[in-house]
């Protein structure tokens, strides 16, 4: 599309200028280019029988279908040839992709690899468990009347086979209590004596009324679980097809089931007076539990903020992650081993306060130089490697954040050695999808390259575990460049930029000078999260249009040691603000961005910091686009699914089993740190993007803020997306918010 297409003055039949319509189309096409790449959500790799250098891979991707305006789940299959002397695997065959949108989860039997269990949702009310054998459907079991929707998320969802391959265990919504139904005509028994007490409990829908439990308050688990009934574990006998919903312990929601020979292991998410939002929050009260396959004999093995139990290949123990309860919603995790025979727990990898300056042994485990601690929401579903054919050598493989990189780590339980298996220098981001035997399947990406699969072989070198990686396919050669910029203390940023102007940058950057390139400052949300050198669709889109994009990891980001996480507490309105400004000013000083053409994009917590900066540093940014920002901390504390966040980040006390009253003193502290108090200081253009169903940062505070901005005469715009939650992740919300941001910046930078 040539620049002449955007000539001003002409208009189309609807009265819009041709230039504005064509520019909106150009922005939408940029969105489709940069957001259209598939992401890998699951994969399994197996060696072919009798052919060690041939590997079969089954994988699942999530892809945006712009024609159907939907996100689709697609299953694929390929056969690889691997060569010890090559860094790239050869694709020998590739199957036709198939739609997998109805599949919630699937898993191969540990007894017979030709048998696969599939959880399938056929419609809103129809659910089936399928057993496939050698690629043919052997059995389809209707479980629609047994329980509600399957839980397929990473918090509760997990499909597991029993050790003997006779049963499967999974998580699903508890059955719905009976609604009222007309009662059949009954004979007149008015003369009979009434048996029992009139206040006796009633179970089930009887007498033409609903089950009394149907409308009792039973809250969901917050954001992403909106309206979903609490989970229960379901055990299904593969032979008979009988499914049983297990009763959960009081005050516990079970998930992440694994199987031992005689019992089930699961994570129990505890609640007392209310459920607190769980997604993105690793600090919740939980326990690692066991129960019999009939739900009896429940036992808590370990309590705290624990998650992600994984049974060792020998079946003798478990490993799981543990985070400090309360406080920051995400922080450094310990890795714990639980010995089932001794009923004892051992910390294999401790919480690391500050990055290690050298290789050292801590608590009996050898840790590599530079190690920053473990930062992982969950362990892979299939995380175990067998190295060198030694059954006693159990090796855990998983992903973690290491400063501004996503890396792969292995922990050799026999040698007690943790090893870094991918680069931690910011050149690439790597993640594990699963392991099988001595093969690990993963994915990698860079700011210039969307995700691609990689396969690794685990070998033993000089007594230590090493993974030899081979990429699947060749990376595309894009023109995007990036570098990791380090500031003072723990401040670190990933700077992504186009090296030279071109056709796509014609509306924002035409001067060959890097100092004339517009700069978009994009801190992450959380605040305890991290931008890594993985592909970021928003950044890629802005870079393609000519912006340099500064992804800011301020102090409090994950991947820099626990001390850095805790340093943010009580300073949410000062420390990150100062560091965001310092990071932007550093790019200006380097001559890598135009100080007069600097804009801001933020969401959630970084929407909060953006709203603060709009009032505290007017004139620094030409425009600010804020997605679901926290505007009034006190209001958020009263409405959010995670009220504890509002207390914890300010350094105020909060107890999950006895939530505090929002006292005038607490509200005053929250108000002092809130952007809402700075409305009359805002003079730069603001674009507010709001999800109508956001449970994490409910919309009323942002809508009130917008009304006050308009009353104050500030140049503000606001968009609300129906039926969308905190991430603004529907196709329409993603597309419209990206195009709106681009058009908003174009208007602001034109002035």
XYZ file of C-alpha atoms in Angstrom:
751
model
C 0.000 0.000 0.000
C 1.633 3.208 -1.115
C 1.658 6.423 0.854
C -0.434 8.065 -1.873
C -3.301 5.879 -0.693
C -3.506 8.105 2.364
C -3.865 11.400 0.531
C -5.931 13.804 2.586
C -9.088 15.520 1.459
C -10.789 12.598 -0.253
C -13.632 10.704 1.424
C -15.676 7.550 0.971
C -19.440 7.179 0.684
C -19.899 7.041 4.461
C -18.400 10.493 4.916
C -15.103 9.266 6.363
C -11.916 10.573 4.798
C -10.191 7.977 2.648
C -6.920 8.629 4.478
C -8.386 7.832 7.899
C -10.129 4.690 6.648
C -7.006 3.444 4.883
C -4.880 4.139 7.945
C -7.290 2.207 10.171
C -7.090 -0.672 7.684
C -3.299 -0.450 7.734
C -3.324 -0.652 11.552
C -5.678 -3.637 11.433
C -3.467 -5.413 8.888
C -0.462 -4.778 11.148
C -2.408 -6.350 14.008
C -3.135 -9.441 11.928
C 0.503 -9.794 10.848
C 1.939 -9.573 14.341
C -0.810 -11.300 16.322
C -1.454 -14.056 13.786
C 1.404 -16.407 14.658
C 0.452 -19.642 16.476
C 1.474 -20.279 20.069
C 2.309 -23.805 21.243
C 0.244 -24.848 24.262
C 1.117 -28.566 24.481
C 3.428 -31.087 22.848
C 4.598 -34.659 23.254
C 7.696 -36.264 21.695
C 8.417 -40.008 21.395
C 11.191 -41.976 19.763
C 10.011 -44.334 17.033
C 10.397 -48.003 17.898
C 13.654 -49.363 16.515
C 14.674 -45.971 15.120
C 16.414 -43.907 17.788
C 17.053 -40.993 15.443
C 13.423 -40.681 14.397
C 11.094 -38.761 16.707
C 7.327 -38.446 16.481
C 5.831 -35.197 17.797
C 2.208 -34.397 18.525
C 1.480 -30.787 19.374
C -1.370 -28.365 19.985
C -1.379 -24.701 19.031
C -3.633 -21.755 19.751
C -4.237 -19.603 16.678
C -6.304 -16.557 15.806
C -8.686 -17.097 12.916
C -9.373 -13.620 11.574
C -12.014 -14.798 9.092
C -14.048 -16.528 11.819
C -13.113 -13.889 14.392
C -12.207 -16.568 16.912
C -9.302 -18.237 18.638
C -8.898 -21.845 17.617
C -7.099 -24.825 19.095
C -5.363 -26.902 16.428
C -3.681 -30.323 16.723
C -0.723 -31.265 14.550
C 1.713 -34.126 14.043
C 5.181 -34.381 12.557
C 8.013 -36.889 12.258
C 11.589 -35.690 12.717
C 15.003 -37.010 11.906
C 17.727 -35.848 14.281
C 21.454 -35.725 13.689
C 23.974 -35.430 16.515
C 26.121 -33.129 14.370
C 23.322 -30.704 13.492
C 21.483 -27.944 15.339
C 18.385 -28.324 13.179
C 16.130 -31.379 13.036
C 14.896 -32.600 9.657
C 11.138 -32.745 9.187
C 10.526 -36.123 7.513
C 6.730 -35.902 7.452
C 4.049 -33.524 8.603
C 0.383 -34.361 9.095
C -2.640 -32.257 8.204
C -3.620 -29.974 11.122
C -6.975 -30.776 12.715
C -9.317 -28.607 14.757
C -9.057 -29.529 18.445
C -11.376 -26.897 19.848
C -13.592 -29.459 21.553
C -10.691 -31.187 23.337
C -10.134 -30.043 26.894
C -7.223 -32.393 27.696
C -5.713 -35.669 26.471
C -3.131 -38.076 27.847
C -1.476 -41.314 26.787
C -1.745 -44.369 29.045
C 1.393 -45.223 31.060
C 0.700 -48.938 30.494
C -0.038 -48.958 26.748
C 1.191 -45.979 24.708
C -1.337 -46.765 21.966
C -4.189 -45.899 24.346
C -5.145 -42.236 24.796
C -7.801 -40.675 27.039
C -9.502 -37.522 25.742
C -11.811 -35.117 27.581
C -14.130 -33.636 24.945
C -16.807 -30.947 25.172
C -19.280 -31.549 22.345
C -21.571 -28.642 23.247
C -22.405 -26.421 26.188
C -24.327 -29.271 27.808
C -22.626 -32.355 26.340
C -19.357 -33.764 27.665
C -17.636 -37.046 26.877
C -14.603 -39.031 27.957
C -13.149 -40.866 24.977
C -10.715 -43.763 24.958
C -8.758 -44.134 21.731
C -6.716 -47.208 20.793
C -4.276 -47.238 17.871
C -5.926 -44.150 16.435
C -9.455 -45.602 16.561
C -12.227 -44.625 18.966
C -12.591 -47.573 21.345
C -15.074 -46.052 23.782
C -17.064 -42.836 24.214
C -18.542 -42.238 27.675
C -21.194 -39.572 28.226
C -20.458 -37.763 31.498
C -22.812 -34.820 30.893
C -25.094 -35.781 33.784
C -22.248 -36.672 36.132
C -20.624 -33.262 36.474
C -20.348 -29.799 34.896
C -17.683 -28.363 32.620
C -14.191 -29.827 32.572
C -11.448 -27.780 34.207
C -8.726 -27.506 31.563
C -6.707 -24.647 33.050
C -3.255 -24.909 34.615
C -4.450 -24.117 38.160
C -6.977 -26.928 38.664
C -6.964 -28.878 35.424
C -4.905 -32.058 35.104
C -5.714 -35.376 33.477
C -4.005 -38.375 35.093
C -3.987 -42.135 34.546
C -3.840 -44.564 37.425
C -0.569 -46.473 37.596
C -2.282 -49.676 36.396
C -3.977 -47.904 33.488
C -7.479 -48.903 34.628
C -8.770 -45.470 35.680
C -8.362 -41.803 34.865
C -8.701 -38.817 37.197
C -9.579 -35.265 36.191
C -11.145 -32.067 37.549
C -14.607 -30.812 36.610
C -17.331 -28.577 37.984
C -19.301 -30.058 40.854
C -22.749 -31.290 39.785
C -25.455 -28.653 39.756
C -28.057 -28.900 42.522
C -31.608 -29.681 41.418
C -33.822 -26.841 40.296
C -37.538 -26.696 41.093
C -39.790 -29.013 39.098
C -43.593 -29.335 39.229
C -44.588 -31.971 41.740
C -46.859 -34.794 40.517
C -50.317 -34.849 41.969
C -50.293 -36.535 45.393
C -53.145 -37.947 47.492
C -54.478 -35.856 50.345
C -52.556 -36.974 53.451
C -53.716 -34.115 55.625
C -54.991 -36.467 58.249
C -51.709 -38.314 58.669
C -49.294 -37.638 61.482
C -46.166 -35.754 60.328
C -42.984 -37.782 60.831
C -39.831 -35.992 61.853
C -39.129 -32.332 62.547
C -40.297 -29.633 60.124
C -36.806 -28.073 60.274
C -34.993 -31.247 59.176
C -32.553 -30.688 56.311
C -33.861 -31.262 52.792
C -31.564 -32.793 50.185
C -32.471 -32.600 46.514
C -35.342 -31.000 44.626
C -38.540 -32.185 46.330
C -42.053 -30.893 47.015
C -41.908 -28.734 43.890
C -39.012 -26.630 45.206
C -35.329 -26.452 44.301
C -32.638 -28.158 46.340
C -32.088 -25.647 49.184
C -28.355 -25.690 48.418
C -28.871 -24.485 44.832
C -28.927 -20.786 45.719
C -26.592 -20.775 48.703
C -23.599 -18.513 48.217
C -20.733 -20.525 46.772
C -18.349 -18.111 45.105
C -16.116 -18.970 42.180
C -12.334 -18.555 42.028
C -12.404 -15.094 40.466
C -10.886 -13.837 37.228
C -11.035 -16.403 34.361
C -13.362 -18.601 36.487
C -16.321 -16.222 36.332
C -19.548 -18.091 37.088
C -17.859 -21.481 37.170
C -18.858 -23.900 39.928
C -16.019 -25.072 42.196
C -13.954 -28.026 40.974
C -14.201 -31.608 42.129
C -12.063 -34.607 41.269
C -13.684 -37.241 39.086
C -12.507 -40.862 38.873
C -13.606 -42.816 35.794
C -13.236 -46.579 35.430
C -12.102 -47.115 31.841
C -13.527 -50.639 31.575
C -17.041 -50.002 32.923
C -17.294 -46.326 32.044
C -18.552 -45.541 35.559
C -17.605 -42.053 36.753
C -17.616 -40.972 40.388
C -17.382 -37.385 41.676
C -15.254 -37.374 44.831
C -16.300 -35.334 47.817
C -13.729 -32.644 48.581
C -12.502 -31.873 52.096
C -14.386 -29.018 53.757
C -12.998 -25.638 52.720
C -10.833 -27.100 49.948
C -11.077 -27.043 46.144
C -8.985 -29.846 44.600
C -7.008 -29.820 41.372
C -3.786 -30.883 39.615
C -4.381 -34.563 40.330
C -1.611 -37.149 40.028
C -1.781 -40.877 40.760
C 0.229 -43.145 43.001
C -0.367 -46.902 43.096
C -2.882 -46.767 45.926
C -4.052 -43.164 46.027
C -4.498 -39.803 44.322
C -2.251 -36.807 44.992
C -3.684 -33.326 44.480
C -3.288 -29.653 45.307
C -6.009 -28.411 47.628
C -6.803 -24.704 47.413
C -8.079 -23.652 50.818
C -10.713 -21.070 51.635
C -12.359 -19.956 54.833
C -14.818 -17.067 54.725
C -14.387 -16.442 50.967
C -12.462 -17.549 47.914
C -9.725 -15.203 46.737
C -8.943 -14.932 43.025
C -6.398 -17.581 42.140
C -5.106 -16.998 38.611
C -1.641 -15.329 38.583
C -1.545 -15.675 42.390
C 0.917 -18.143 43.912
C 0.598 -16.973 47.523
C -2.744 -18.592 48.380
C -3.268 -21.007 51.310
C -2.931 -24.499 49.840
C -1.865 -28.009 50.722
C -0.613 -31.140 49.012
C -3.151 -33.903 49.770
C -3.692 -37.594 49.134
C -6.938 -39.546 49.077
C -8.106 -43.005 48.079
C -9.674 -43.541 44.658
C -13.095 -43.467 46.308
C -12.326 -40.087 47.926
C -11.804 -41.486 51.416
C -8.809 -41.364 53.741
C -7.905 -37.748 52.925
C -4.523 -36.698 54.260
C -2.623 -33.403 54.027
C 1.073 -34.039 53.385
C 2.310 -30.448 53.341
C 0.712 -27.029 53.896
C 1.658 -23.486 52.951
C 1.425 -21.913 49.506
C 2.252 -25.071 47.570
C 1.289 -26.247 44.100
C 2.150 -28.391 41.113
C 2.849 -31.815 42.688
C 4.624 -34.236 40.366
C 5.165 -37.894 41.251
C 8.733 -39.080 40.642
C 9.203 -41.896 38.073
C 10.033 -44.340 40.873
C 6.806 -43.480 42.690
C 8.755 -43.055 45.908
C 8.255 -39.326 46.279
C 6.844 -36.049 45.017
C 8.299 -32.732 44.022
C 6.298 -29.504 44.204
C 6.704 -25.727 44.263
C 6.287 -23.647 47.405
C 6.005 -19.867 47.765
C 5.892 -17.694 50.869
C 2.221 -17.417 51.946
C 0.571 -14.001 51.703
C 2.339 -10.821 50.670
C 3.284 -10.433 46.983
C 1.007 -12.421 44.680
C 4.056 -13.938 42.961
C 7.627 -14.305 44.145
C 10.538 -16.742 44.339
C 9.602 -20.398 44.805
C 11.238 -23.268 46.640
C 11.331 -26.712 45.074
C 10.502 -29.360 47.675
C 10.869 -33.152 47.636
C 8.472 -35.187 49.769
C 9.517 -38.732 50.663
C 6.364 -40.850 50.810
C 7.917 -43.603 52.935
C 9.484 -41.307 55.521
C 6.711 -38.698 55.275
C 9.407 -36.040 55.288
C 9.977 -32.920 53.185
C 13.362 -31.721 51.920
C 14.031 -28.369 50.246
C 15.917 -29.182 47.048
C 16.157 -25.599 45.751
C 15.762 -22.786 48.293
C 14.474 -19.256 47.935
C 17.326 -17.110 46.635
C 17.560 -13.607 48.122
C 20.025 -12.154 45.599
C 21.549 -13.602 42.407
C 24.474 -15.924 43.125
C 27.825 -14.477 42.115
C 29.391 -17.909 41.662
C 28.523 -21.585 41.523
C 27.860 -22.850 45.012
C 26.151 -25.589 47.005
C 23.177 -24.448 49.076
C 21.294 -26.896 51.292
C 22.971 -29.839 49.579
C 22.143 -28.791 45.980
C 24.732 -27.433 43.585
C 23.449 -24.213 42.016
C 24.925 -22.466 38.945
C 26.596 -19.058 38.938
C 24.135 -16.241 38.387
C 21.186 -18.296 39.651
C 18.305 -16.030 40.680
C 15.862 -18.569 42.118
C 12.876 -20.398 40.650
C 10.081 -18.367 39.070
C 7.495 -20.719 37.602
C 3.727 -20.720 37.924
C 3.534 -24.487 37.337
C 5.850 -27.380 36.523
C 5.309 -29.141 33.170
C 2.654 -31.847 33.204
C 5.231 -34.454 32.143
C 8.525 -33.123 33.563
C 10.746 -36.208 33.969
C 13.817 -37.148 31.940
C 15.680 -40.453 31.973
C 19.380 -39.945 31.336
C 21.861 -42.624 30.373
C 19.368 -45.443 30.901
C 19.804 -45.257 34.684
C 16.355 -45.724 36.321
C 17.700 -44.348 39.603
C 18.614 -41.053 37.962
C 15.474 -38.923 38.041
C 15.899 -35.574 36.303
C 13.304 -32.811 36.490
C 13.152 -30.372 33.555
C 11.212 -27.101 33.768
C 11.143 -23.440 32.744
C 11.918 -20.419 34.884
C 12.528 -16.690 34.605
C 16.185 -15.617 34.856
C 16.445 -11.829 34.873
C 14.933 -10.762 31.513
C 15.119 -14.240 29.982
C 12.979 -17.355 30.082
C 15.263 -20.377 30.503
C 15.204 -24.151 30.809
C 16.611 -25.748 33.963
C 17.225 -29.348 34.962
C 17.489 -30.725 38.475
C 19.248 -34.072 38.861
C 17.702 -35.515 42.031
C 20.407 -38.182 42.335
C 23.363 -35.804 42.058
C 21.493 -32.838 43.620
C 22.653 -30.611 40.766
C 20.660 -27.772 39.168
C 21.847 -26.860 35.673
C 21.060 -24.117 33.169
C 20.248 -25.683 29.783
C 19.560 -22.619 27.603
C 21.038 -19.159 27.183
C 20.284 -16.633 29.933
C 21.857 -13.672 28.104
C 18.677 -12.317 26.559
C 19.282 -13.720 23.078
C 16.273 -16.060 23.191
C 13.370 -17.131 25.406
C 12.869 -20.860 25.996
C 10.099 -22.924 27.611
C 9.506 -26.627 28.295
C 6.333 -28.294 27.012
C 7.083 -31.833 28.192
C 9.535 -34.707 28.470
C 9.537 -38.390 27.595
C 12.485 -40.717 28.223
C 15.596 -38.771 27.269
C 13.684 -36.399 24.951
C 12.421 -32.956 25.903
C 10.113 -30.928 23.675
C 10.013 -27.170 24.085
C 9.490 -23.887 22.331
C 11.582 -20.789 21.846
C 11.068 -17.294 20.490
C 12.665 -13.876 20.316
C 11.246 -10.356 19.971
C 11.758 -10.808 16.207
C 10.656 -14.447 15.888
C 7.305 -15.959 16.993
C 7.316 -19.300 18.749
C 8.880 -22.350 17.128
C 9.329 -25.873 18.445
C 12.671 -27.252 19.597
C 13.613 -30.796 20.584
C 16.403 -31.764 22.964
C 18.236 -34.972 23.854
C 19.384 -35.329 27.460
C 22.851 -36.819 27.782
C 25.383 -37.269 30.546
C 28.632 -35.346 30.129
C 31.341 -35.615 32.761
C 28.722 -36.824 35.235
C 26.371 -33.890 34.634
C 23.128 -33.651 32.695
C 23.250 -31.701 29.442
C 20.547 -31.115 26.816
C 21.542 -30.986 23.158
C 18.975 -28.839 21.351
C 17.828 -28.915 17.754
C 15.407 -26.429 16.260
C 12.484 -27.551 14.145
C 12.404 -25.323 11.090
C 14.467 -22.236 10.394
C 13.898 -18.910 12.134
C 12.570 -16.136 9.926
C 14.988 -13.323 9.201
C 13.218 -10.218 10.396
C 14.604 -6.725 10.657
C 13.638 -6.258 14.307
C 16.513 -5.760 16.737
C 16.643 -5.807 20.515
C 18.989 -5.439 23.445
C 18.783 -5.760 27.207
C 19.506 -2.450 28.933
C 20.604 -2.467 32.555
C 19.981 0.469 34.835
C 20.816 1.111 38.453
C 20.089 -1.610 41.018
C 17.733 -4.273 39.639
C 16.272 -2.091 36.871
C 16.493 -3.852 33.519
C 14.621 -3.360 30.243
C 14.216 -5.145 26.938
C 14.494 -2.546 24.169
C 12.992 -3.670 20.844
C 13.263 -1.447 17.787
C 13.329 -1.219 13.995
C 16.878 -0.481 12.813
C 15.824 1.724 9.918
C 12.674 3.395 8.606
C 10.759 1.709 5.793
C 7.375 1.451 4.155
C 5.590 0.229 7.280
C 7.055 3.016 9.447
C 5.983 5.840 7.111
C 3.378 7.271 9.485
C 5.502 7.375 12.624
C 9.186 7.341 11.616
C 10.702 8.535 8.347
C 13.911 10.201 9.530
C 16.975 7.911 9.377
C 18.065 9.175 12.800
C 17.352 6.825 15.726
C 16.979 9.913 17.891
C 13.904 10.860 15.843
C 12.255 7.466 16.318
C 9.137 7.583 18.537
C 9.459 5.695 21.811
C 6.720 3.604 23.416
C 7.357 2.924 27.112
C 5.617 -0.341 28.101
C 6.133 -1.551 31.698
C 4.584 -4.880 32.714
C 1.643 -5.430 35.051
C 1.631 -7.326 38.286
C 3.763 -5.674 39.608
C 5.452 -9.041 40.210
C 5.851 -10.225 36.655
C 8.562 -9.931 33.988
C 9.085 -9.059 30.366
C 11.507 -11.520 28.812
C 13.156 -11.714 25.404
C 10.282 -13.808 24.089
C 7.965 -12.761 21.281
C 5.505 -10.056 22.315
C 2.755 -9.352 19.786
C 1.970 -5.825 21.024
C 5.640 -4.845 20.929
C 6.064 -6.455 17.497
C 3.123 -4.481 16.137
C 4.364 -1.150 17.453
C 7.895 -1.870 16.220
C 6.609 -2.683 12.753
C 4.935 0.732 12.709
C 8.219 2.442 13.573
C 8.258 2.711 17.372
C 11.104 1.750 19.601
C 9.451 -0.246 22.397
C 10.911 -0.209 25.904
C 9.686 -3.183 27.966
C 10.544 -2.130 31.516
C 11.401 -4.593 34.305
C 11.484 -2.356 37.374
C 12.516 -3.460 40.869
C 9.870 -5.908 42.053
C 9.947 -7.851 38.800
C 10.446 -11.600 39.007
C 13.768 -13.181 38.103
C 16.084 -10.954 40.125
C 16.000 -12.572 43.587
C 13.497 -12.402 46.441
C 15.005 -9.217 47.861
C 14.083 -7.406 44.639
C 10.480 -8.634 44.932
C 10.181 -7.444 48.518
C 11.832 -4.088 47.767
C 8.672 -3.037 45.928
C 6.373 -3.608 48.907
C 5.243 -0.321 50.434
C 6.678 1.646 47.492
C 4.169 0.851 44.759
C 3.588 4.533 43.995
C 7.216 5.658 44.072
C 9.916 3.077 43.273
C 8.562 1.745 39.988
C 7.540 5.265 38.929
C 11.090 6.536 39.356
C 12.568 3.550 37.535
C 10.163 3.714 34.597
C 11.110 7.339 34.092
C 14.820 6.548 34.480
C 14.577 3.782 31.873
C 12.853 6.092 29.380
C 15.320 8.907 30.018
C 18.215 6.490 29.473
C 16.925 5.646 25.979
C 16.595 9.355 25.245
C 20.156 9.939 26.443
C 21.430 7.123 24.218
C 19.922 8.854 21.202
C 17.606 5.905 20.622
C 14.263 7.672 21.005
C 12.648 11.068 20.503
C 12.040 12.795 23.823
C 9.289 14.857 22.192
C 7.535 11.815 20.733
C 7.397 9.441 23.691
C 4.163 7.589 24.504
C 3.086 5.102 27.160
C 1.186 1.799 27.108
C 0.260 -0.014 30.315
C -2.244 -2.436 31.759
C -3.397 -3.398 35.243
C -0.515 -2.372 37.540
C 1.341 -0.596 34.717
C -1.989 1.050 33.877
C -1.871 2.267 37.472
C 1.673 3.620 37.100
C 0.659 5.238 33.803
C -2.273 6.995 35.455
C 0.052 8.185 38.237
C 2.559 9.477 35.672
C -0.196 11.322 33.815
C -0.728 13.348 36.985
C 2.839 13.444 38.319
C 4.824 14.059 35.126
C 2.569 15.999 32.751
C 4.226 16.692 29.411
C 6.658 13.787 29.547
C 4.378 11.559 27.484
C 2.539 12.805 24.435
C -0.194 10.229 25.030
C -0.947 7.347 27.409
C -3.027 4.248 26.638
C -4.106 2.377 29.769
C -5.831 -1.033 29.852
C -7.898 -1.843 32.956
C -5.809 0.412 35.212
C -6.057 0.465 38.996
C -7.298 3.994 39.645
C -8.571 3.971 43.219
C -6.904 1.379 45.432
C -9.551 1.660 48.133
C -12.381 1.055 45.665
C -10.428 -1.817 44.168
C -9.941 -3.370 47.618
C -13.708 -3.403 48.083
C -14.556 -4.887 44.672
C -11.616 -6.908 43.333
C -11.415 -10.702 43.399
C -7.981 -10.209 45.035
C -8.571 -7.633 47.788
C -5.368 -8.750 49.498
C -3.282 -7.279 46.641
C -4.379 -3.764 47.551
C -3.188 -4.236 51.129
C -0.033 -6.241 50.435
C 1.498 -3.863 47.898
C 1.128 -0.997 50.358
C 2.679 -3.069 53.140
C -0.610 -3.379 55.064
C -1.632 -6.538 56.909
C -4.145 -8.939 55.414
C -5.363 -12.319 56.676
C -7.066 -14.723 54.248
C -9.112 -16.378 56.989
C -10.193 -13.050 58.520
C -10.117 -10.272 55.888
C -9.713 -6.856 57.526
C -12.266 -4.078 57.490
C -11.507 -1.281 55.056
C -11.029 1.300 57.801
C -10.783 5.054 57.210
C -7.072 4.836 58.023
C -6.511 2.060 55.471
C -8.587 3.863 52.844
C -6.608 7.047 53.463
C -3.323 5.212 52.865
C -4.761 3.730 49.686
C -6.084 7.089 48.497
C -2.695 8.737 48.953
C -1.190 6.161 46.582
C -4.048 6.303 44.049
C -4.089 8.057 40.657
C -7.670 9.172 41.394
C -6.330 11.964 43.602
C -4.428 13.485 40.659
C -7.303 14.036 38.227
C -6.866 17.809 38.176
C -3.166 17.411 37.263
C -3.805 15.454 34.041
C -3.250 17.378 30.816
C -1.893 14.759 28.378
C -4.250 12.687 26.169
C -5.446 9.507 27.898
C -7.051 6.452 26.290
C -8.759 4.116 28.774
C -9.547 0.558 27.607
C -11.855 -1.389 29.909
C -13.114 -4.976 30.083
C -16.738 -4.906 31.226
C -16.363 -8.254 33.030
C -13.021 -7.530 34.686
C -13.030 -9.171 38.121
C -9.476 -8.174 38.998
C -9.789 -4.434 38.441
C -13.561 -3.858 38.263
C -14.603 -1.121 35.793
C -16.517 1.342 38.057
C -13.339 3.026 39.293
C -12.096 3.638 35.732
C -15.492 4.871 34.541
C -15.675 7.255 37.501
C -12.145 8.450 36.717
C -13.136 9.067 33.098
C -16.146 11.132 34.155
C -13.969 13.242 36.450
C -11.381 13.721 33.693
C -14.090 14.986 31.347
C -15.414 17.316 34.046
C -11.879 18.678 34.502
C -11.525 19.248 30.751
C -8.762 16.644 30.297
C -8.366 15.133 26.791
C -9.560 11.625 27.631
C -11.236 8.819 25.713
C -12.688 5.574 27.072
C -13.740 2.290 25.467
C -15.566 -0.560 27.205
C -15.527 -4.090 25.764
C -18.585 -6.210 26.676
C -18.174 -9.751 28.019
C -14.389 -9.352 28.328
C -12.274 -9.758 31.465
C -8.984 -8.403 32.724
C -6.665 -9.437 29.850
C -8.883 -7.908 27.103
C -8.243 -11.139 25.216
C -11.273 -11.622 22.984
C -10.564 -11.264 19.265
C -12.646 -8.110 19.011
C -11.109 -6.525 22.118
C -7.558 -7.357 20.975
C -8.102 -5.989 17.493
C -10.019 -2.879 18.483
C -7.712 -1.976 21.358
C -4.596 -2.308 19.155
C -6.081 -0.249 16.319
C -7.435 2.310 18.798
C -4.026 2.699 20.439
C -2.321 3.166 17.056
C -4.870 5.755 15.867
C -4.761 7.492 19.255
C -0.969 7.805 19.095
C -1.093 9.000 15.493
C -3.456 11.810 16.477
C -1.417 12.771 19.553
C 1.948 12.787 17.758
C 0.529 14.786 14.865
C -0.146 17.790 17.106
